[in-house]
Coordinates of C-alpha atoms and ligand atoms in Angstrom, one line a residue:
M1 CA 4.9 -9.0 -40.3
T2 CA 7.4 -6.8 -38.3
D3 CA 10.1 -6.9 -35.7
A4 CA 8.4 -4.2 -33.6
S5 CA 7.9 -6.9 -30.7
A6 CA 11.0 -7.9 -30.4
L7 CA 13.4 -6.4 -27.9
P8 CA 16.3 -4.9 -28.6
G9 CA 19.1 -7.6 -29.2
Q10 CA 16.6 -10.2 -29.2
P11 CA 15.9 -12.2 -32.3
R12 CA 12.2 -12.2 -33.8
G13 CA 10.3 -14.9 -31.5
G14 CA 12.8 -15.1 -28.8
P15 CA 14.1 -18.2 -27.2
I16 CA 10.9 -20.1 -27.1
D17 CA 10.6 -20.0 -30.9
G18 CA 12.0 -23.5 -32.4
T19 CA 11.8 -24.9 -29.4
G20 CA 10.1 -28.1 -28.3
T21 CA 10.5 -32.0 -28.5
A22 CA 11.3 -34.4 -31.3
R23 CA 7.8 -34.2 -32.5
A24 CA 6.7 -30.9 -31.7
V25 CA 8.0 -27.4 -32.8
C26 CA 7.0 -24.0 -31.6
V27 CA 6.2 -21.0 -34.0
L28 CA 5.9 -17.9 -31.6
A29 CA 3.1 -15.7 -32.8
P30 CA 4.4 -11.8 -32.6
N31 CA 1.3 -11.0 -30.0
P32 CA 3.5 -10.5 -26.6
S33 CA 1.4 -8.8 -23.9
P34 CA 1.1 -9.0 -20.3
M35 CA -1.8 -11.5 -20.5
T36 CA 0.1 -13.6 -23.6
L37 CA 3.3 -13.5 -22.1
D38 CA 5.9 -13.7 -25.1
G39 CA 2.8 -14.3 -27.5
T40 CA 0.9 -17.3 -28.3
N41 CA 2.9 -20.6 -29.0
T42 CA 1.6 -22.1 -32.0
W43 CA 2.8 -25.9 -32.2
I44 CA 3.4 -27.8 -35.0
V45 CA 3.5 -31.9 -34.4
A46 CA 4.3 -34.5 -36.7
E47 CA 5.9 -38.0 -36.9
P48 CA 9.7 -38.0 -37.7
D49 CA 8.9 -39.6 -41.2
S50 CA 5.4 -38.6 -41.9
P51 CA 4.8 -36.1 -45.1
L52 CA 1.8 -34.6 -42.6
A53 CA 1.9 -32.2 -39.9
V54 CA -0.7 -31.0 -37.3
V55 CA -0.9 -27.6 -36.3
V56 CA -2.3 -26.8 -32.5
D57 CA -3.4 -23.2 -31.9
P58 CA -2.9 -21.3 -35.3
G59 CA -2.8 -17.9 -32.8
P60 CA -4.2 -14.5 -33.7
L61 CA -5.3 -13.5 -37.2
D62 CA -2.0 -12.4 -38.1
E63 CA -1.2 -13.2 -42.1
G64 CA 2.4 -13.0 -41.6
H65 CA 2.5 -15.6 -38.6
L66 CA -0.1 -18.1 -40.2
R67 CA 2.4 -17.8 -43.4
Q68 CA 5.5 -18.5 -41.2
V69 CA 4.0 -21.6 -39.5
I70 CA 3.1 -23.0 -43.1
G71 CA 6.5 -22.1 -44.2
T72 CA 8.0 -23.9 -41.0
V73 CA 5.8 -27.1 -42.1
E74 CA 6.9 -26.9 -45.8
R75 CA 10.4 -26.5 -44.9
S76 CA 10.4 -29.8 -43.1
G77 CA 9.1 -31.5 -46.2
R78 CA 5.7 -31.6 -44.9
R79 CA 2.2 -30.2 -45.6
V80 CA -0.6 -29.3 -42.8
G81 CA -3.0 -32.4 -42.6
L82 CA -5.0 -30.8 -39.8
T83 CA -5.4 -28.0 -37.4
L84 CA -6.4 -28.4 -33.7
L85 CA -7.4 -25.8 -31.0
T86 CA -6.9 -25.9 -27.2
H87 CA -9.8 -23.6 -26.5
G88 CA -11.6 -20.8 -28.1
H89 CA -9.7 -17.6 -26.7
W90 CA -8.9 -15.3 -29.5
D91 CA -5.1 -15.6 -29.3
H92 CA -5.1 -19.1 -30.0
A93 CA -8.2 -19.2 -32.5
E94 CA -8.8 -16.1 -34.0
G95 CA -6.5 -17.2 -37.0
A96 CA -8.0 -20.6 -37.4
A97 CA -10.3 -19.9 -40.3
R98 CA -7.9 -18.3 -42.3
F99 CA -5.3 -21.0 -41.5
A100 CA -7.6 -23.5 -42.7
E101 CA -8.5 -21.4 -46.2
L102 CA -4.6 -21.3 -46.8
T103 CA -4.0 -25.1 -45.9
G104 CA -7.0 -26.6 -46.9
T105 CA -7.4 -28.4 -43.7
A106 CA -10.4 -29.2 -41.2
V107 CA -10.2 -27.4 -37.9
R108 CA -11.1 -29.6 -34.8
A109 CA -12.0 -28.4 -31.5
L110 CA -14.5 -29.1 -28.8
D111 CA -16.5 -26.1 -29.2
P112 CA -18.5 -26.9 -32.0
A113 CA -18.8 -23.1 -33.1
L114 CA -15.1 -23.4 -33.7
R115 CA -15.0 -26.3 -36.0
L116 CA -14.5 -26.4 -39.6
G117 CA -15.2 -29.6 -41.2
D118 CA -17.2 -32.7 -39.7
E119 CA -15.3 -33.7 -37.0
G120 CA -15.3 -32.3 -33.3
L121 CA -13.0 -33.3 -30.4
A122 CA -14.2 -34.9 -27.2
A123 CA -12.5 -36.7 -24.4
G124 CA -10.8 -40.0 -25.2
D125 CA -10.4 -39.2 -28.7
V126 CA -7.0 -39.9 -30.6
V127 CA -5.6 -37.6 -33.4
T128 CA -4.0 -40.2 -35.7
T129 CA -2.9 -37.9 -38.8
G130 CA 0.1 -39.2 -40.6
G131 CA 0.7 -41.9 -37.9
L132 CA 0.9 -39.6 -35.1
E133 CA -0.6 -40.4 -31.7
L134 CA -2.1 -37.2 -30.0
R135 CA -4.6 -38.1 -27.2
V136 CA -7.3 -35.5 -26.4
V137 CA -7.5 -34.8 -22.5
P138 CA -10.3 -32.7 -21.3
T139 CA -9.0 -29.8 -19.0
P140 CA -11.7 -27.4 -18.8
G141 CA -11.5 -24.7 -15.7
H142 CA -9.3 -22.1 -17.5
T143 CA -12.3 -21.9 -20.1
S144 CA -15.1 -24.7 -20.3
D145 CA -13.6 -25.9 -23.9
S146 CA -10.2 -26.1 -22.7
L147 CA -8.6 -29.3 -24.0
S148 CA -5.0 -30.7 -23.4
F149 CA -3.1 -32.9 -26.2
H150 CA -0.9 -36.2 -24.6
L151 CA 1.9 -36.8 -27.0
P152 CA 3.0 -40.3 -25.5
A153 CA 5.8 -40.9 -28.1
D154 CA 7.6 -37.7 -26.6
G155 CA 6.4 -37.7 -22.8
A156 CA 5.0 -34.4 -23.6
V157 CA 1.5 -32.8 -22.9
L158 CA 0.2 -29.8 -25.0
T159 CA -1.6 -27.7 -22.4
G160 CA -2.9 -24.8 -24.1
D161 CA -3.6 -21.9 -21.2
T162 CA -4.3 -24.9 -18.7
V163 CA -0.5 -24.6 -17.5
L164 CA 1.8 -21.8 -18.7
G165 CA 5.2 -21.7 -19.2
R166 CA 5.8 -18.8 -16.9
G167 CA 3.6 -17.5 -14.0
T168 CA 0.0 -19.0 -13.4
T169 CA -3.2 -19.1 -15.6
M170 CA -6.5 -17.6 -15.1
V171 CA -9.7 -19.0 -14.1
A172 CA -11.9 -16.8 -16.9
H173 CA -15.2 -16.9 -14.7
P174 CA -18.1 -17.7 -15.4
D175 CA -17.2 -19.8 -18.5
G176 CA -14.2 -21.1 -16.3
R177 CA -14.9 -23.0 -13.0
L178 CA -12.6 -23.4 -10.1
G179 CA -13.6 -27.2 -9.1
E180 CA -13.1 -28.1 -13.0
Y181 CA -9.8 -26.5 -13.2
L182 CA -8.6 -28.3 -10.1
D183 CA -9.9 -31.7 -11.4
S184 CA -8.1 -31.0 -14.7
L185 CA -4.6 -29.9 -12.8
R186 CA -5.2 -33.5 -11.0
R187 CA -6.0 -35.1 -14.6
L188 CA -2.7 -33.9 -15.6
R189 CA -0.7 -34.8 -12.6
S190 CA -1.7 -38.4 -13.0
L191 CA -0.4 -38.2 -16.6
T192 CA 3.1 -37.5 -15.2
V193 CA 2.8 -39.9 -12.5
D194 CA 1.5 -42.8 -14.3
D195 CA 1.7 -42.0 -18.0
G196 CA 5.1 -40.9 -18.2
V197 CA 4.8 -37.2 -19.2
R198 CA 7.7 -34.9 -18.6
T199 CA 7.5 -32.3 -20.6
V200 CA 5.0 -29.4 -20.7
L201 CA 4.6 -27.7 -24.2
P202 CA 2.4 -24.5 -23.0
G203 CA 0.1 -22.1 -25.1
H204 CA 2.4 -19.4 -23.9
G205 CA 6.1 -19.1 -22.2
P206 CA 8.8 -21.7 -22.4
V207 CA 8.7 -25.4 -22.3
L208 CA 8.9 -26.8 -18.9
D209 CA 11.0 -30.1 -18.4
D210 CA 9.6 -30.8 -15.0
A211 CA 6.0 -31.6 -15.8
Q212 CA 5.0 -33.0 -12.5
G213 CA 6.8 -30.1 -10.5
A214 CA 4.7 -27.7 -12.6
V215 CA 1.6 -29.2 -12.0
E216 CA 2.2 -29.4 -8.2
Y217 CA 3.2 -26.1 -8.1
Y218 CA 0.0 -25.0 -9.9
L219 CA -2.2 -27.0 -7.4
A220 CA -0.2 -25.5 -4.4
H221 CA -0.7 -21.9 -5.9
R222 CA -4.3 -22.3 -6.3
A223 CA -4.6 -23.8 -2.7
S224 CA -2.7 -21.0 -1.5
R225 CA -4.7 -18.1 -3.3
L226 CA -7.9 -19.8 -2.1
A227 CA -7.2 -19.6 1.4
Q228 CA -5.8 -16.0 0.8
V229 CA -9.4 -15.2 -0.6
E230 CA -11.1 -16.8 2.1
T231 CA -9.4 -15.2 4.7
A232 CA -10.0 -11.7 2.9
V233 CA -13.7 -12.4 2.8
E234 CA -13.5 -13.2 6.6
A235 CA -11.9 -9.9 7.3
G236 CA -14.9 -8.2 5.6
H237 CA -13.7 -7.9 1.9
R238 CA -16.9 -8.4 0.2
T239 CA -16.6 -7.5 -3.3
P240 CA -14.6 -8.9 -6.0
G241 CA -12.6 -5.8 -6.6
E242 CA -12.0 -5.5 -2.7
V243 CA -10.9 -9.3 -2.6
V244 CA -8.4 -8.4 -5.7
A245 CA -6.8 -5.4 -4.3
H246 CA -6.1 -7.0 -1.2
V247 CA -5.0 -10.6 -2.5
Y248 CA -3.4 -9.8 -5.8
A249 CA -1.5 -6.7 -4.2
D250 CA 1.7 -8.0 -5.3
V251 CA 0.6 -8.5 -8.8
D252 CA 0.9 -5.9 -11.8
R253 CA -2.2 -4.0 -11.9
S254 CA -2.5 -4.6 -15.8
L255 CA -3.5 -8.2 -14.7
W256 CA -5.9 -7.3 -12.0
P257 CA -9.1 -7.5 -14.7
A258 CA -8.1 -11.2 -15.2
A259 CA -7.5 -11.6 -11.6
E260 CA -11.1 -10.4 -10.9
L261 CA -12.3 -13.1 -13.0
S262 CA -10.4 -15.4 -11.1
V263 CA -11.3 -14.0 -7.8
R264 CA -15.1 -14.4 -9.1
A265 CA -14.4 -18.2 -9.7
Q266 CA -12.9 -18.5 -6.5
L267 CA -15.6 -16.9 -4.4
E268 CA -18.1 -19.1 -6.6
Y269 CA -16.3 -22.1 -5.5
L270 CA -15.9 -21.1 -1.6
E271 CA -19.7 -20.5 -1.7
E272 CA -20.5 -23.7 -3.6
H273 CA -18.5 -25.7 -1.0
G274 CA -20.0 -24.1 2.0
L275 CA -16.5 -22.2 3.1
V276 CA -17.6 -18.9 3.4
Ligands
ZN1 ZN1 -7.0 -18.6 -22.8

């Protein structure tokens, strides 16, 4: 591992590294980019008195990062008991097999292709490793296999790429679907309204202390983008590329390929609902 990714004067990992809640702490992976923000957040989650920790999203295949995660767990007097994945994108899951090898743990994920060991993850499952309570919340839309993990003891939810700590996320068409994504945001909103969730522990970017505000912002942002796409189509912009250039003119061009996937998802949604 090098410090090459750190900004001048900024400690490696930046301000996100080491933040979290009473039971969750972030180890930031050294893979910053326009798509990954500061890098991937690997989360270590454990009950205060438990010798076992759960690791969510080991991150990219970066030996130094994986060993740093293990070192952080060991310095807290614990060992890794289980590895979970929020979804299969490489920046979250690529290092999972190597991490499982280093720690001797199983990997649980919604997608059977990502699992190591006998157990998957499904809606309603509760992970209880080391006395922890992590409730599996299906949140498809960014990808079809996206999950969130509700940590009721801390009033927190780990959202992977469904809600980010900064900016908004993409709907990765055709695997990701906008209708499912909006349903997932509403599911997360009900966690904030009905189940005491206050804190978002995202897959990228800083911890959010106003979970409900964040989810409301995401819903409003999606509605406004959808209206913009609808208007662009009505104005004669037909191809996804034309719609991106029109609607995402204010967004850095390095993000336009991702924006185009979101636009394709939005065009599909509008067509399915007979709106264009
Ligand atoms: Zn992703």
